[in-house]
């Protein structure tokens, strides 16, 4: 036994929960750097500054250690999305907050997002089950709001929520890989604006019902219900004029003349 390993065994004793936290933090560094298959319990124990028997006292094997980290990471993402959706009643602000939650999750947790979005261990059913569950739960939280506000069917609202989450996840990961080209807040707002331009195209159910009962009203405000802060989808960003029509749009079919009086 080397002097180093003896010193570790004789080092300060930690309460069980504190020791578990120490081991999880060390394991996260190794799994993020090497992936599941290349990670070794010896390296994790060495990174934590403990002997392997101490590591095995807390985790029977590498898979159990990995699943414990995955559970933590999944829980953080669920909490972040849930908090974003509860943070406001304004749907445009909800979109902004949800995208900010994904960017925050990916940047603030020492690469733990890789266990969820870039795992090399998805062939393991226990891992695949957890990853699928977090995606489904986050999508369900968002689709419930879409269904209630836009009056869409369950499967339609769910499909839209999957699209929004996919955009948030992929864009956040790409932004992190090219860190430094766009400030984080600007990146969040840029992608959230794109998402809002799409989702706001559906009128809110409450606004549609109100406009049906008031022929002189202004009509629905869009799925966001933000009082018209965002121009309709047919308008160009930041402009009051409609987007240009495609070449030939509005022209009579080929071979036919325009009806008299239309010129």
Coordinates of N, CA and C in Angstrom, one line a residue, residues 2 5 10 12 18 31 42 49 66 74 87 108 131-132 139-140 160-161 163-164 170 188 202 212 230 234 248 252 261:
X2 N 0.6 2.2 -0.9 CA 1.4 3.4 -1.0 C 1.1 4.3 0.1
X5 N -2.3 6.2 -0.7 CA -3.5 5.5 -0.4 C -3.8 5.4 1.1
X10 N -6.8 7.4 5.9 CA -6.8 8.0 7.2 C -7.2 9.4 7.2
X12 N -9.8 12.8 6.7 CA -11.0 13.2 7.4 C -12.2 12.3 7.1
X18 N -22.4 13.6 2.9 CA -21.3 14.5 2.3 C -20.3 13.6 1.5
X31 N -17.3 10.7 -15.9 CA -18.3 10.3 -16.9 C -18.4 11.3 -18.1
X42 N -11.7 2.8 -10.7 CA -10.4 3.2 -10.1 C -10.2 4.7 -10.3
X49 N -10.4 11.0 -4.2 CA -9.4 10.9 -3.1 C -9.8 9.8 -2.0
X66 N -23.7 5.7 -12.1 CA -24.2 6.5 -13.3 C -25.6 6.8 -13.2
X74 N -31.7 14.6 -14.5 CA -33.1 14.6 -14.9 C -34.0 15.5 -14.1
X87 N -43.7 30.5 -13.9 CA -43.1 31.8 -13.6 C -44.0 33.0 -14.0
X108 N -24.9 25.3 -16.7 CA -24.6 25.6 -15.3 C -24.4 24.3 -14.4
X131 N -34.3 8.7 -19.7 CA -34.1 9.8 -20.7 C -35.5 10.0 -21.4
X132 N -36.1 8.9 -21.7 CA -37.5 9.0 -22.4 C -38.5 9.7 -21.4
X139 N -42.5 17.6 -22.1 CA -43.4 17.8 -23.2 C -44.8 17.9 -22.7
X140 N -45.2 17.0 -21.8 CA -46.5 17.0 -21.3 C -46.9 18.3 -20.6
X160 N -46.4 19.7 -31.0 CA -45.8 21.0 -31.0 C -44.9 21.2 -29.8
X161 N -45.2 20.6 -28.7 CA -44.4 20.7 -27.5 C -43.0 20.0 -27.7
X163 N -41.6 19.7 -30.6 CA -40.9 20.5 -31.5 C -40.2 21.7 -30.7
X164 N -40.9 22.3 -29.8 CA -40.3 23.4 -29.0 C -39.2 22.9 -28.2
X170 N -31.5 21.4 -28.9 CA -30.4 21.4 -30.0 C -29.7 22.8 -30.1
X188 N -30.5 33.1 -26.2 CA -31.8 32.6 -25.7 C -32.9 33.4 -26.3
X202 N -51.4 30.4 -33.4 CA -52.6 29.8 -33.0 C -53.4 30.8 -32.1
X212 N -65.9 35.8 -31.1 CA -67.2 35.2 -31.7 C -68.4 35.9 -31.1
X230 N -46.3 41.2 -30.1 CA -45.6 40.6 -31.2 C -46.5 40.7 -32.5
X234 N -47.7 36.9 -40.4 CA -47.6 37.4 -41.8 C -46.7 38.6 -41.9
X248 N -44.9 35.4 -58.5 CA -46.1 34.8 -59.1 C -47.2 34.6 -58.2
X252 N -52.9 35.0 -62.0 CA -53.8 34.0 -62.5 C -53.0 32.8 -63.0
X261 N -61.4 44.0 -65.3 CA -61.6 44.9 -64.1 C -60.7 44.7 -63.0

